[in-house]
Coordinates of C-alpha atoms in Angstrom, one line a residue:
Chain X
M1 CA 235.1 -221.2 -152.2
R2 CA 233.3 -219.2 -151.4
R3 CA 235.3 -218.1 -148.2
F4 CA 238.2 -217.5 -150.5
F5 CA 236.4 -214.8 -152.4
L6 CA 234.7 -213.1 -149.5
T7 CA 238.5 -212.9 -148.2
L8 CA 239.4 -211.7 -151.7
L9 CA 236.6 -208.4 -152.0
L10 CA 237.9 -207.8 -148.7
F11 CA 241.2 -206.9 -148.8
G12 CA 240.3 -205.6 -152.7
F13 CA 237.6 -202.9 -150.7
I14 CA 240.5 -202.4 -147.9
F15 CA 243.1 -201.7 -151.2
L16 CA 241.0 -199.4 -153.1
A17 CA 239.9 -197.5 -149.8
M18 CA 243.7 -197.3 -149.0
T19 CA 244.5 -196.1 -152.7
G20 CA 241.4 -193.7 -153.0
A21 CA 242.5 -191.6 -149.5
D22 CA 246.1 -191.1 -150.4
T23 CA 246.7 -187.6 -151.5
G24 CA 250.3 -187.9 -150.8
I25 CA 250.5 -185.2 -148.0
A26 CA 252.1 -186.2 -145.0
G27 CA 251.4 -182.8 -143.4
L28 CA 250.8 -179.4 -143.3
E29 CA 250.8 -176.3 -141.6
T30 CA 248.5 -173.2 -142.8
V31 CA 249.1 -169.4 -142.2
F32 CA 246.7 -166.6 -143.5
L33 CA 247.8 -163.3 -144.4
P34 CA 246.3 -161.7 -142.7
R35 CA 245.1 -163.3 -140.0
E36 CA 241.5 -162.1 -139.7
Y37 CA 239.7 -161.1 -142.7
Y38 CA 236.2 -160.6 -144.2
V39 CA 233.9 -161.2 -147.2
G40 CA 235.7 -160.0 -150.9
D41 CA 239.3 -159.4 -148.8
K42 CA 242.3 -160.9 -150.5
V43 CA 243.7 -163.0 -148.4
E44 CA 247.2 -165.1 -148.9
L45 CA 247.1 -168.6 -147.5
R46 CA 250.8 -170.2 -147.0
I47 CA 250.3 -174.1 -146.9
S48 CA 254.0 -175.9 -145.5
L49 CA 253.5 -179.3 -146.9
R50 CA 255.4 -182.3 -146.0
I51 CA 255.6 -184.4 -148.8
E52 CA 255.2 -188.2 -149.0
E53 CA 258.2 -190.3 -150.6
G54 CA 257.8 -190.5 -154.3
Y55 CA 255.2 -187.7 -154.9
S56 CA 255.8 -184.4 -156.5
L57 CA 254.5 -180.9 -156.8
Q58 CA 253.1 -179.7 -160.0
L59 CA 251.2 -176.0 -160.4
P60 CA 247.8 -176.5 -161.7
D61 CA 247.5 -174.9 -165.5
I62 CA 244.5 -172.9 -165.0
L63 CA 243.3 -171.8 -161.8
P64 CA 240.4 -173.8 -160.2
E65 CA 237.0 -171.8 -160.2
S66 CA 234.3 -172.0 -157.6
T67 CA 231.1 -170.3 -157.0
W68 CA 232.3 -168.7 -153.6
V69 CA 235.8 -168.4 -154.0
D70 CA 238.1 -166.9 -156.3
F71 CA 241.7 -167.8 -156.9
Y72 CA 244.1 -165.1 -158.2
S73 CA 247.2 -167.1 -158.1
I74 CA 249.2 -170.3 -156.9
E75 CA 252.6 -170.2 -155.9
I76 CA 254.6 -173.0 -155.0
V77 CA 258.3 -172.1 -153.1
G78 CA 260.9 -173.8 -151.2
S79 CA 262.0 -177.1 -151.4
S80 CA 261.0 -180.2 -152.9
K81 CA 260.7 -182.0 -149.9
K82 CA 259.3 -178.8 -147.8
P83 CA 257.6 -177.1 -150.4
E84 CA 255.3 -173.8 -149.5
L85 CA 252.2 -173.3 -151.2
R86 CA 251.0 -169.6 -151.4
I87 CA 247.4 -169.4 -152.8
V88 CA 245.9 -165.8 -153.0
F89 CA 242.4 -166.0 -153.1
A90 CA 239.3 -164.1 -151.8
S91 CA 236.1 -165.6 -150.3
F92 CA 232.8 -164.5 -150.6
I93 CA 230.5 -166.2 -148.0
P94 CA 231.1 -166.2 -144.5
G95 CA 231.7 -168.7 -142.0
T96 CA 234.1 -171.7 -141.8
R97 CA 234.2 -173.8 -145.2
T98 CA 236.4 -176.0 -146.9
L99 CA 238.5 -174.8 -150.3
P100 CA 237.5 -176.8 -153.0
P101 CA 240.0 -179.3 -153.8
L102 CA 242.9 -178.5 -155.3
R103 CA 245.0 -180.8 -157.3
F104 CA 249.0 -180.2 -158.0
G105 CA 250.0 -182.9 -160.0
E106 CA 249.8 -186.0 -157.6
V107 CA 248.9 -184.3 -154.7
L108 CA 245.6 -183.0 -153.8
L109 CA 245.1 -180.5 -151.4
D110 CA 241.0 -181.4 -150.6
T111 CA 241.0 -180.6 -146.7
V112 CA 242.4 -176.7 -146.2
K113 CA 239.7 -175.3 -144.3
I114 CA 239.3 -171.3 -144.2
H115 CA 237.2 -168.9 -141.9
T116 CA 236.0 -166.1 -143.5
S117 CA 234.7 -163.6 -141.1
S118 CA 231.6 -160.9 -141.6
L119 CA 231.3 -157.3 -141.2
V120 CA 227.7 -157.5 -140.3
D121 CA 227.0 -158.8 -136.6
S122 CA 225.2 -161.8 -137.4
S123 CA 224.6 -162.8 -133.4
D124 CA 220.5 -162.3 -132.6
V125 CA 220.5 -158.6 -131.7
D126 CA 218.2 -156.0 -131.8
F127 CA 218.1 -152.9 -133.7
V128 CA 220.5 -150.5 -132.4
G129 CA 220.0 -146.4 -132.0
I130 CA 220.8 -144.2 -134.5
A131 CA 224.5 -143.6 -133.9
D132 CA 226.0 -139.9 -133.0
Q133 CA 226.7 -137.3 -135.6
I134 CA 230.3 -137.7 -136.8
L135 CA 232.2 -134.5 -135.6
L136 CA 234.8 -133.3 -137.6
P137 CA 238.0 -133.5 -136.1
G138 CA 238.6 -130.8 -133.7
T139 CA 235.3 -130.0 -132.8
R140 CA 235.1 -130.9 -129.1
I141 CA 238.0 -129.1 -128.2
I142 CA 236.4 -125.7 -129.9
F143 CA 233.3 -126.7 -127.8
T144 CA 235.3 -127.6 -124.9
L145 CA 237.0 -124.3 -125.2
A146 CA 233.7 -122.0 -125.8
L147 CA 232.1 -123.8 -122.6
G148 CA 235.1 -123.1 -120.3
G149 CA 235.2 -119.1 -121.9
I150 CA 231.4 -119.0 -120.8
L151 CA 231.7 -120.4 -117.2
L152 CA 234.8 -118.9 -116.6
G153 CA 235.1 -115.7 -118.7
P154 CA 232.6 -113.9 -115.7
V155 CA 234.8 -115.2 -112.9
A156 CA 238.1 -114.1 -114.9
L157 CA 236.4 -110.6 -115.2
L158 CA 235.6 -110.4 -111.7
L159 CA 239.2 -111.5 -110.9
L160 CA 240.6 -108.7 -113.0
L161 CA 237.9 -105.9 -112.0
G162 CA 238.6 -106.9 -108.2
P163 CA 240.1 -104.0 -107.0
F164 CA 236.7 -102.0 -108.2
R165 CA 234.7 -104.6 -107.4
K166 CA 233.3 -103.0 -103.6
K167 CA 233.4 -99.2 -105.2
I168 CA 230.7 -100.8 -107.9
K169 CA 228.8 -102.7 -105.4
A170 CA 229.0 -99.4 -103.3
L171 CA 227.7 -97.4 -105.9
I172 CA 224.8 -99.9 -107.1
E173 CA 224.0 -100.2 -103.6
A174 CA 223.7 -96.2 -103.1
A175 CA 221.7 -95.8 -106.3
R176 CA 219.3 -98.5 -105.0
G177 CA 219.1 -96.5 -101.7
R178 CA 218.7 -93.2 -103.5
K179 CA 215.3 -94.7 -105.2
P180 CA 212.7 -94.1 -102.7
F181 CA 213.8 -90.9 -101.8
K182 CA 214.3 -89.9 -105.7
K183 CA 210.5 -91.7 -106.6
L184 CA 209.2 -89.9 -103.2
T185 CA 210.6 -86.1 -104.1
K186 CA 209.6 -86.7 -107.6
K187 CA 205.8 -87.5 -106.6
L188 CA 206.0 -84.5 -104.0
K189 CA 206.8 -81.7 -107.0
E190 CA 203.7 -83.3 -109.1
L191 CA 201.4 -83.4 -106.2
E192 CA 202.8 -79.3 -105.5
E193 CA 202.1 -78.6 -108.7
Q194 CA 199.0 -80.3 -108.8
R195 CA 197.3 -79.1 -105.7
E196 CA 194.9 -76.7 -107.3
S197 CA 193.8 -79.1 -109.9
I198 CA 193.1 -82.1 -108.2
S199 CA 190.1 -82.5 -105.3
C200 CA 191.5 -82.3 -101.6
R201 CA 190.2 -85.8 -101.0
R202 CA 192.6 -86.7 -104.4
F203 CA 195.5 -84.6 -102.6
Y204 CA 195.7 -86.3 -99.5
I205 CA 194.8 -90.1 -101.1
R206 CA 198.3 -89.8 -103.2
L207 CA 200.5 -87.7 -100.3
S208 CA 199.5 -90.5 -97.7
L209 CA 200.1 -93.3 -99.9
E210 CA 203.3 -91.8 -101.0
V211 CA 204.4 -91.1 -97.7
R212 CA 203.4 -95.1 -96.6
E213 CA 205.4 -96.1 -99.7
Y214 CA 208.3 -94.5 -98.8
L215 CA 208.2 -95.5 -95.2
S216 CA 207.7 -98.9 -95.7
K217 CA 210.8 -98.7 -98.0
R218 CA 213.0 -97.1 -95.4
S219 CA 212.4 -99.7 -92.4
S220 CA 211.2 -103.3 -92.0
V221 CA 207.9 -102.3 -91.2
D222 CA 205.0 -102.2 -94.0
F223 CA 203.6 -99.1 -93.6
T224 CA 200.8 -99.6 -96.1
T225 CA 199.2 -102.1 -94.0
L226 CA 199.2 -100.2 -91.4
T227 CA 195.8 -97.8 -89.7
T228 CA 197.0 -94.5 -88.8
Y229 CA 197.1 -95.0 -85.3
D230 CA 199.6 -97.5 -85.6
M231 CA 201.5 -95.7 -87.8
G232 CA 201.6 -93.3 -85.2
L233 CA 203.3 -95.8 -83.2
A234 CA 206.0 -96.8 -85.7
L235 CA 206.5 -93.6 -87.0
K236 CA 208.3 -92.8 -83.6
R237 CA 210.6 -95.6 -84.5
V238 CA 211.7 -94.8 -87.9
V239 CA 211.7 -91.1 -87.2
K240 CA 214.0 -90.3 -84.4
N241 CA 212.8 -86.5 -84.1
D242 CA 209.3 -87.0 -81.7
D243 CA 208.0 -84.0 -82.9
I244 CA 208.1 -84.3 -86.7
S245 CA 206.8 -88.0 -85.9
E246 CA 203.9 -86.2 -83.9
Q247 CA 203.4 -83.6 -86.7
V248 CA 203.5 -86.3 -89.5
Y249 CA 200.8 -88.5 -87.3
K250 CA 198.5 -85.7 -87.0
M251 CA 198.9 -85.1 -91.0
M252 CA 197.8 -88.7 -91.0
K253 CA 194.5 -87.9 -88.9
L254 CA 193.8 -85.0 -90.9
A255 CA 194.3 -87.0 -94.2
D256 CA 191.8 -89.5 -92.9
I257 CA 189.5 -87.5 -92.0
I258 CA 189.5 -85.9 -95.7
K259 CA 189.8 -88.8 -97.3
F260 CA 186.8 -90.6 -95.4
G261 CA 184.8 -87.7 -94.0
R262 CA 184.9 -85.5 -97.0
E263 CA 186.1 -82.4 -95.1
T264 CA 188.8 -80.1 -97.0
T265 CA 191.2 -77.8 -96.3
N266 CA 193.1 -75.3 -97.7
D267 CA 196.1 -74.7 -100.2
S268 CA 198.3 -73.4 -97.7
R269 CA 197.8 -76.3 -95.5
K270 CA 198.7 -78.6 -98.3
V271 CA 201.9 -76.6 -99.0
S272 CA 203.0 -76.8 -95.6
D273 CA 202.4 -80.8 -95.6
I274 CA 204.5 -82.0 -98.5
V275 CA 207.1 -79.9 -96.4
L276 CA 206.3 -81.2 -93.4
V277 CA 206.8 -85.0 -95.2
R278 CA 210.4 -83.4 -97.0
I279 CA 211.6 -82.6 -94.0
M280 CA 210.8 -86.4 -92.2
C281 CA 212.3 -88.1 -95.6
S282 CA 215.4 -85.6 -95.2
M283 CA 215.5 -86.3 -91.7
I284 CA 215.1 -90.3 -92.2
E285 CA 217.8 -90.2 -95.1
A286 CA 220.3 -88.7 -93.1
D287 CA 220.1 -91.5 -90.0
A288 CA 220.3 -93.4 -92.9
G289 CA 223.9 -92.2 -93.9
L290 CA 222.3 -91.7 -97.3
V291 CA 223.5 -88.2 -98.9
H292 CA 221.6 -86.5 -101.6
S293 CA 222.8 -83.9 -104.1
G294 CA 220.8 -80.4 -103.7
R295 CA 219.0 -80.9 -107.1
N296 CA 216.3 -82.8 -105.7
R297 CA 215.5 -80.7 -102.4
K298 CA 213.2 -77.7 -102.8
Chain U
M1 CA 172.4 -82.5 -92.9
I2 CA 176.1 -83.0 -92.1
N3 CA 175.6 -80.6 -88.9
N4 CA 172.6 -82.8 -88.2
L5 CA 174.4 -86.2 -88.3
E6 CA 177.4 -84.4 -86.1
N7 CA 174.7 -82.9 -83.4
R8 CA 173.7 -86.5 -83.6
V9 CA 176.7 -88.5 -83.3
K10 CA 177.8 -86.2 -80.6
E11 CA 174.7 -86.8 -78.2
S12 CA 174.8 -90.6 -78.8
S13 CA 178.8 -90.4 -78.1
E14 CA 177.6 -88.7 -74.9
S15 CA 175.2 -91.2 -74.1
I16 CA 177.1 -94.2 -74.4
K17 CA 179.8 -92.5 -72.1
Q18 CA 177.1 -92.2 -69.9
C19 CA 176.4 -96.2 -70.2
Q20 CA 180.3 -97.4 -70.2
K21 CA 180.3 -94.9 -66.6
E22 CA 177.3 -96.5 -64.9
I23 CA 178.6 -99.7 -65.9
G24 CA 182.0 -99.3 -64.6
K25 CA 180.3 -98.5 -60.8
K26 CA 180.3 -102.1 -61.2
I27 CA 182.8 -103.4 -63.6
V28 CA 186.7 -102.4 -63.1
G29 CA 188.5 -102.5 -66.0
Q30 CA 187.3 -105.0 -68.8
S31 CA 186.4 -101.8 -71.0
S32 CA 186.7 -103.8 -74.3
M33 CA 184.5 -106.4 -73.1
I34 CA 182.0 -103.7 -72.2
N35 CA 182.2 -101.5 -75.3
G36 CA 182.1 -105.0 -77.4
M37 CA 178.5 -105.8 -75.6
L38 CA 177.4 -102.5 -76.0
M39 CA 178.0 -101.9 -79.7
A40 CA 176.7 -105.6 -80.6
L41 CA 173.4 -104.5 -78.6
I42 CA 173.5 -101.1 -80.8
A43 CA 174.0 -103.2 -84.1
G44 CA 171.3 -105.6 -83.2
G45 CA 173.5 -108.8 -82.7
H46 CA 174.7 -111.1 -80.0
V47 CA 177.5 -111.9 -78.0
L48 CA 179.6 -114.6 -77.1
L49 CA 181.3 -113.9 -74.3
E50 CA 184.3 -116.5 -73.5
G51 CA 186.9 -116.1 -70.5
V52 CA 187.7 -118.6 -67.3
P53 CA 185.2 -118.6 -64.3
G54 CA 185.5 -115.5 -61.7
L55 CA 186.1 -112.7 -64.7
A56 CA 183.2 -110.8 -64.1
K57 CA 181.5 -111.8 -67.3
T58 CA 177.8 -112.9 -65.6
L59 CA 178.1 -109.7 -63.9
A60 CA 179.1 -107.6 -66.9
V61 CA 176.0 -108.7 -68.5
K62 CA 173.8 -108.0 -65.3
T63 CA 175.0 -104.8 -64.9
L64 CA 174.1 -104.4 -68.6
A65 CA 170.7 -105.2 -68.2
E66 CA 170.7 -102.7 -65.6
V67 CA 171.6 -99.6 -67.5
I68 CA 169.3 -101.1 -70.1
D69 CA 165.7 -100.1 -68.9
A70 CA 164.8 -103.6 -70.2
D71 CA 164.0 -107.4 -68.7
F72 CA 166.6 -109.5 -67.6
R73 CA 166.6 -113.4 -67.6
R74 CA 169.3 -115.8 -66.5
V75 CA 169.3 -119.2 -68.0
Q76 CA 172.0 -122.0 -66.6
F77 CA 172.6 -124.3 -69.8
T78 CA 172.5 -127.9 -68.5
P79 CA 172.9 -130.9 -69.9
D80 CA 169.3 -131.6 -68.9
L81 CA 167.7 -128.5 -70.3
L82 CA 165.0 -129.0 -72.7
P83 CA 164.0 -126.7 -75.7
A84 CA 160.6 -125.8 -74.1
D85 CA 162.5 -124.9 -70.9
L86 CA 163.8 -122.1 -73.1
T87 CA 160.8 -121.4 -75.7
G88 CA 158.3 -121.9 -73.7
S89 CA 155.1 -124.8 -74.2
M90 CA 151.7 -125.0 -74.0
V91 CA 150.3 -125.9 -70.3
F92 CA 146.9 -127.3 -70.3
R93 CA 144.4 -125.5 -67.9
Q94 CA 142.3 -128.0 -66.2
Q95 CA 139.8 -124.9 -64.7
T96 CA 138.9 -123.8 -68.1
G97 CA 139.7 -126.9 -69.9
E98 CA 142.2 -124.9 -72.6
F99 CA 145.6 -125.3 -73.7
L100 CA 147.8 -121.7 -72.4
V101 CA 151.1 -120.4 -74.0
R102 CA 153.3 -120.7 -71.1
K103 CA 156.4 -118.3 -72.2
G104 CA 159.8 -119.3 -71.5
P105 CA 162.6 -117.3 -70.1
V106 CA 163.6 -116.2 -73.8
F107 CA 160.8 -114.1 -74.2
S108 CA 162.9 -111.7 -72.2
N109 CA 165.2 -108.4 -73.6
V110 CA 168.4 -109.2 -72.2
I111 CA 169.4 -113.1 -71.9
L112 CA 172.3 -114.3 -70.4
A113 CA 172.7 -118.1 -71.6
D114 CA 175.1 -119.1 -69.0
E115 CA 177.7 -121.8 -70.6
I116 CA 175.8 -122.3 -73.3
N117 CA 178.0 -125.1 -74.6
R118 CA 177.0 -127.5 -71.6
A119 CA 173.4 -128.0 -73.2
P120 CA 172.8 -130.4 -75.6
A121 CA 172.5 -129.0 -79.5
K122 CA 168.9 -129.1 -79.9
V123 CA 168.9 -126.4 -76.7
Q124 CA 171.4 -124.7 -78.3
S125 CA 169.4 -124.9 -82.0
A126 CA 166.1 -123.3 -80.2
L127 CA 168.3 -120.3 -78.8
L128 CA 170.2 -119.4 -81.9
E129 CA 166.7 -119.8 -84.1
A130 CA 165.3 -117.2 -81.9
M131 CA 168.0 -115.2 -82.1
E132 CA 168.5 -115.2 -86.0
E133 CA 164.5 -114.8 -86.2
K134 CA 163.4 -113.2 -83.1
Q135 CA 160.6 -115.2 -83.3
I136 CA 159.5 -118.0 -81.7
T137 CA 156.8 -120.6 -82.6
I138 CA 154.9 -122.2 -79.7
G139 CA 151.9 -125.1 -80.7
D140 CA 150.5 -123.0 -83.6
K141 CA 151.0 -120.0 -82.9
T142 CA 154.1 -117.7 -83.8
H143 CA 155.4 -115.1 -81.0
Q144 CA 157.2 -112.1 -81.6
L145 CA 160.4 -111.2 -79.5
P146 CA 160.6 -108.1 -77.4
Y147 CA 162.4 -105.2 -78.2
P148 CA 165.6 -104.9 -78.1
F149 CA 166.2 -108.4 -77.8
F150 CA 170.0 -109.4 -76.7
V151 CA 171.7 -112.7 -75.9
L152 CA 174.4 -113.1 -74.2
A153 CA 176.0 -116.5 -74.1
T154 CA 178.8 -117.0 -71.8
Q155 CA 181.1 -120.3 -72.3
N156 CA 184.0 -121.5 -70.5
P157 CA 187.3 -122.4 -72.2
I158 CA 188.3 -124.9 -69.7
E159 CA 186.7 -128.0 -68.3
Q160 CA 185.6 -129.2 -71.7
E161 CA 184.9 -132.4 -70.7
G162 CA 180.8 -133.2 -71.4
T163 CA 180.2 -130.5 -73.0
Y164 CA 178.2 -130.0 -76.6
P165 CA 180.9 -127.1 -78.8
L166 CA 178.8 -124.9 -80.5
P167 CA 179.1 -125.6 -84.6
E168 CA 180.6 -123.1 -87.0
A169 CA 177.3 -122.5 -88.5
Q170 CA 175.8 -121.0 -85.5
L171 CA 178.7 -119.3 -84.0
D172 CA 178.2 -117.6 -87.2
R173 CA 175.3 -115.9 -85.8
F174 CA 176.8 -114.1 -82.2
I175 CA 177.9 -111.0 -84.2
M176 CA 181.3 -111.4 -81.6
K177 CA 183.1 -113.3 -79.6
L178 CA 184.5 -111.4 -76.8
L179 CA 187.7 -112.8 -74.8
V180 CA 187.3 -112.4 -71.2
D181 CA 191.3 -111.8 -70.1
Y182 CA 192.3 -111.1 -66.5
P183 CA 193.0 -107.9 -65.5
T184 CA 195.6 -106.0 -64.8
P185 CA 197.6 -106.3 -61.5
E186 CA 196.0 -102.5 -61.1
K187 CA 192.9 -103.0 -61.9
E188 CA 193.0 -106.3 -59.8
L189 CA 194.3 -103.7 -56.7
E190 CA 191.4 -101.2 -57.9
I191 CA 188.9 -104.1 -58.3
L192 CA 190.0 -105.4 -54.5
R193 CA 189.1 -101.9 -53.3
L194 CA 185.5 -101.7 -54.7
M195 CA 184.1 -105.2 -54.2
G196 CA 186.2 -106.3 -51.0
F197 CA 183.4 -105.5 -49.1
E198 CA 179.7 -106.4 -50.3
K199 CA 178.0 -103.1 -50.8
K200 CA 175.2 -101.7 -53.2
Q201 CA 176.0 -100.0 -55.8
K202 CA 172.9 -97.9 -57.5
I203 CA 173.0 -98.0 -61.7
S204 CA 170.9 -95.8 -63.3
K205 CA 168.7 -96.9 -66.1
V206 CA 170.4 -94.6 -68.6
L207 CA 169.9 -96.8 -71.8
T208 CA 166.0 -96.7 -72.5
K209 CA 164.5 -98.3 -75.4
D210 CA 164.2 -95.0 -77.1
L211 CA 168.0 -94.2 -76.9
L212 CA 168.9 -97.4 -77.7
K213 CA 166.5 -96.8 -81.0
S214 CA 167.9 -93.5 -81.8
L215 CA 171.1 -94.7 -81.5
Q216 CA 171.0 -97.7 -83.8
E217 CA 169.3 -94.6 -86.1
T218 CA 172.4 -92.7 -85.6
A219 CA 174.8 -95.6 -86.0
F220 CA 173.4 -96.5 -89.3
G221 CA 173.6 -92.5 -90.6
V222 CA 177.3 -93.3 -90.0
L223 CA 179.0 -92.4 -93.5
V224 CA 181.2 -95.4 -94.9
D225 CA 183.6 -94.2 -97.6
E226 CA 183.9 -96.4 -100.3
R227 CA 187.4 -97.2 -99.8
I228 CA 186.4 -98.3 -96.6
E229 CA 184.0 -100.2 -98.2
E230 CA 186.6 -101.9 -100.0
Y231 CA 189.2 -102.3 -97.0
I232 CA 186.4 -104.8 -95.3
V233 CA 185.8 -107.0 -98.2
A234 CA 189.7 -107.1 -98.7
I235 CA 189.9 -108.4 -95.2
I236 CA 187.3 -110.8 -95.5
T237 CA 188.0 -112.4 -98.8
A238 CA 191.8 -112.4 -97.9
S239 CA 190.7 -114.7 -95.0
R240 CA 189.0 -117.1 -97.8
Q241 CA 192.5 -117.3 -99.7
K242 CA 193.2 -120.9 -100.6
E243 CA 197.1 -121.9 -100.6
D244 CA 198.2 -118.7 -101.9
A245 CA 202.7 -119.0 -101.6
A246 CA 202.6 -115.3 -101.2
R247 CA 200.4 -115.2 -98.1
S248 CA 201.5 -117.6 -96.0
Y249 CA 198.7 -117.5 -93.3
T250 CA 196.2 -119.5 -96.2
R251 CA 197.7 -123.1 -95.1
F252 CA 196.3 -122.3 -91.6
I253 CA 192.4 -121.5 -92.7
D254 CA 190.3 -124.1 -93.6
Y255 CA 187.2 -121.9 -94.2
G256 CA 187.0 -118.3 -94.2
A257 CA 184.9 -115.6 -92.9
S258 CA 181.0 -115.7 -94.3
T259 CA 178.9 -112.9 -96.4
R260 CA 177.5 -112.3 -92.9
A261 CA 181.1 -111.5 -91.5
T262 CA 181.3 -108.6 -94.1
I263 CA 177.8 -107.2 -92.5
Y264 CA 178.6 -107.2 -89.4
L265 CA 182.1 -106.1 -89.9
Y266 CA 180.4 -103.0 -91.7
R267 CA 177.9 -102.5 -89.2
C268 CA 180.4 -102.7 -85.8
A269 CA 183.0 -100.4 -87.7
K270 CA 180.2 -97.6 -87.7
I271 CA 179.1 -97.8 -84.7
A272 CA 182.8 -98.3 -83.5
A273 CA 183.1 -94.6 -85.1
L274 CA 180.2 -93.4 -83.2
F275 CA 181.7 -94.5 -80.1
E276 CA 184.5 -92.0 -81.0
G277 CA 182.0 -89.3 -81.8
R278 CA 183.0 -89.3 -85.7
T279 CA 180.7 -88.9 -88.3
F280 CA 182.6 -91.3 -90.8
V281 CA 184.4 -94.7 -90.2
I282 CA 188.2 -95.0 -90.7
P283 CA 190.2 -97.7 -91.4
D284 CA 191.1 -97.7 -87.2
D285 CA 187.4 -98.3 -86.4
V286 CA 187.8 -101.4 -88.5
K287 CA 190.8 -102.7 -87.3
S288 CA 189.0 -102.1 -83.7
V289 CA 186.3 -104.9 -84.3
V290 CA 187.9 -107.0 -86.8
Y291 CA 189.4 -109.5 -84.3
N292 CA 185.8 -109.1 -82.1
V293 CA 184.2 -109.9 -85.5
L294 CA 186.1 -112.5 -86.9
R295 CA 187.3 -114.7 -84.5
H296 CA 184.8 -117.3 -84.2
R297 CA 184.2 -117.6 -88.0
I298 CA 187.2 -118.5 -89.2
V299 CA 187.9 -122.0 -88.8
L300 CA 191.3 -123.3 -88.2
S301 CA 193.1 -126.1 -90.1
Y302 CA 195.0 -129.2 -88.0
E303 CA 198.1 -127.0 -89.1
A304 CA 197.6 -124.3 -86.8
E305 CA 196.3 -126.2 -83.9
S306 CA 199.6 -128.0 -84.2
D307 CA 201.7 -124.8 -84.5
E308 CA 199.2 -123.1 -81.2
L309 CA 198.1 -120.4 -83.4
T310 CA 194.9 -118.9 -82.7
S311 CA 192.7 -116.9 -84.9
D312 CA 193.5 -113.8 -83.7
D313 CA 197.1 -114.8 -85.2
I314 CA 195.9 -115.5 -88.3
I315 CA 193.9 -112.3 -88.4
D316 CA 197.5 -110.4 -87.2
Q317 CA 198.5 -111.7 -90.6
I318 CA 195.5 -111.1 -92.4
L319 CA 195.9 -107.2 -91.3
K320 CA 199.4 -107.5 -92.4
V321 CA 199.1 -108.1 -96.0
V322 CA 195.5 -105.8 -96.7
P323 CA 196.5 -102.5 -97.4
V324 CA 194.3 -99.7 -95.7
P325 CA 192.9 -97.3 -98.2

C-alpha cells in the first residue's frame, strides 16, 4: 500500500513537471537587427518559431513591462506552423540577460537571451589622456601646404633666380671684400683731419692699430698680435713691393718710439705716413684683384 | 732727466756689449744663453740652465764668473749631498773649546749648482731658500749672503733615473729657465777652430760690482708705458684662463704663471730694452724674454704631454691671442 502511494507520488511529480515545463515551442532561431546594439538603442528581434502540434500563437493584449527593457511593438508574421515574431524593444542594462517571459496565448517565450553592448569600455583600464583637438576638415591640408611653401619656397626662389645667383654672390663677396679697405680709408681720413687736434702718441696708436686690423683682414696672419719686428717679417709676405714694406716697417718702428718712448714728430711726417699707408693698401687691393672707385682715394 | 737716462742707457749698453765680447772669447755662439745669464744677473735673479751634456753650460757660467769681479764656486749636486755641505755648519774647535761657523760654498757671489736635480729635496730647498732670502742661518746666527749673489743651476733633460725633479714652487724662484741647444754647423766649426787645441784665453773682469749696481739702477729707470704693463698682465692672465673654448690652448694648461712671473717679466723686459740701448720698453722686448721667464712656470696638462707639446708651444699660442699694444 505504502509502495503504491510512493509510486503514485513519483508519477504525479513527473506529470506536473512535464506539464509545467511545456512551453509549446519546438525550436526557435533569433535574429537581431542591428546585430550589435547599445543601451537605449531600438532593436528588432526576429524569432522564427517551430510550434508544437496543438499550440497556437496569440498576440498579447498589452505589451509587457519591465524595469530594464521597453517593448515598443510585437508582431506575428508568417504561417501558423512556422510563425515569426517581430519584437521591437530597447534595453537599458548592458550585458547578457534573458528577456522577461512573454506569453503568446498558449505559448510562453521565456528563454530568449539578449546582449546589450555598452559604449563605455567596461574593461579595467587606466584613464586615457586628453584626446587631440578636433580640427576642422581641411585644416591638415592647409597646414601641409603652408609648411611645404615655407620649406620649398626658398628652393623654388633659388631655382627661379638660378641664372642670377652667381652674380648676386659675386656682388655680396665684392661688397664684403671692399669693407676693410673702405673702413681703413674712412679712418685714415678721420686721422688726417684730426692730426693736429690729437696728441702725436694718440695719432700713432690709432694709425698702427688701423694698419694692423686692415692687414689682418687682408691676410691669413693676425697682425694685431704681432710685435713690430714680427710684423716686419710678415709684411714682406703680404706686400709684394719690398720698398713699401720696408717703409711701413720703419713707420711702425717710429710708431713704437712715439707710443712708448714719449717722442713726438712733426705734422708733415704724419701726413707722409698716412700717404704711405694708402699706397700700401692700394697695392694690396690691386694684388687681391679688388678694384675700388676713385672717390675712396685721395 | 730723459737725456741723463739716455746717456746712462748708452753707457750701460756699451758695458753689456763689452761683457758679451769678453764671454765670446771663450764661448762661441749660445748668445741667447749668455744674454739670458747677464739679464738675470742684472735683474737680481737666478737662472736654471737646461741642456744636454757638452754644450758649454758650465764653461759659460765659469766665464761669466770670470767677467764679473767676484768669487765663484761650483757645487756638484749628488744624491748624498747634505744641506750643511752647501750652507755650512758649526765646527767645534778643540783648542779654544768654541764652536766656529764654517761657511759653505753658498757664501760666494756666483754659484754653479751643477745638476741640481741629482740632489735630494732638502738640499735643493736649502739652496732655494738662500736664493729667495739672500741669507743663511747657521746655528743661532743669520748671515747675509754677499752681493752679488747669483745662482746658476743646471739640469740635464736626459738620464732622469734617480733624479729629484724640482717642484713647481721651487722652479718659480728662478727668474729664467734657459734652454741650451746645439750650435749651428757654422758655429760648431768656429768652436772646433777655437777650442781644438787647449789654449788659455785671458778674460778681463769688465763687470765690477759697482758697474753691476749701476746697470741695475739704469735698468730700473727704463720707462715702461702703461700699455706695455697691460700687455704683460694680459699675457700672464691669458696663461691662467681655464676651459675657454675660444682659446684652444687653455686645455693644455693645468696651472698658469704666478704673480712672481708678472714681476720678473716686467723686470726682464726693462733689461731687454737696456740691452738694445733703449730708454723705453716696446712689445718686442717683452716677447724676447717671455719664453725664458714663463717656460718653467706654466704647468702643462696631461693632454699637452700626450700631444707632445712643450711650454714654448703653449707660450706661442698665448702670444697669438694677446693683442699687441
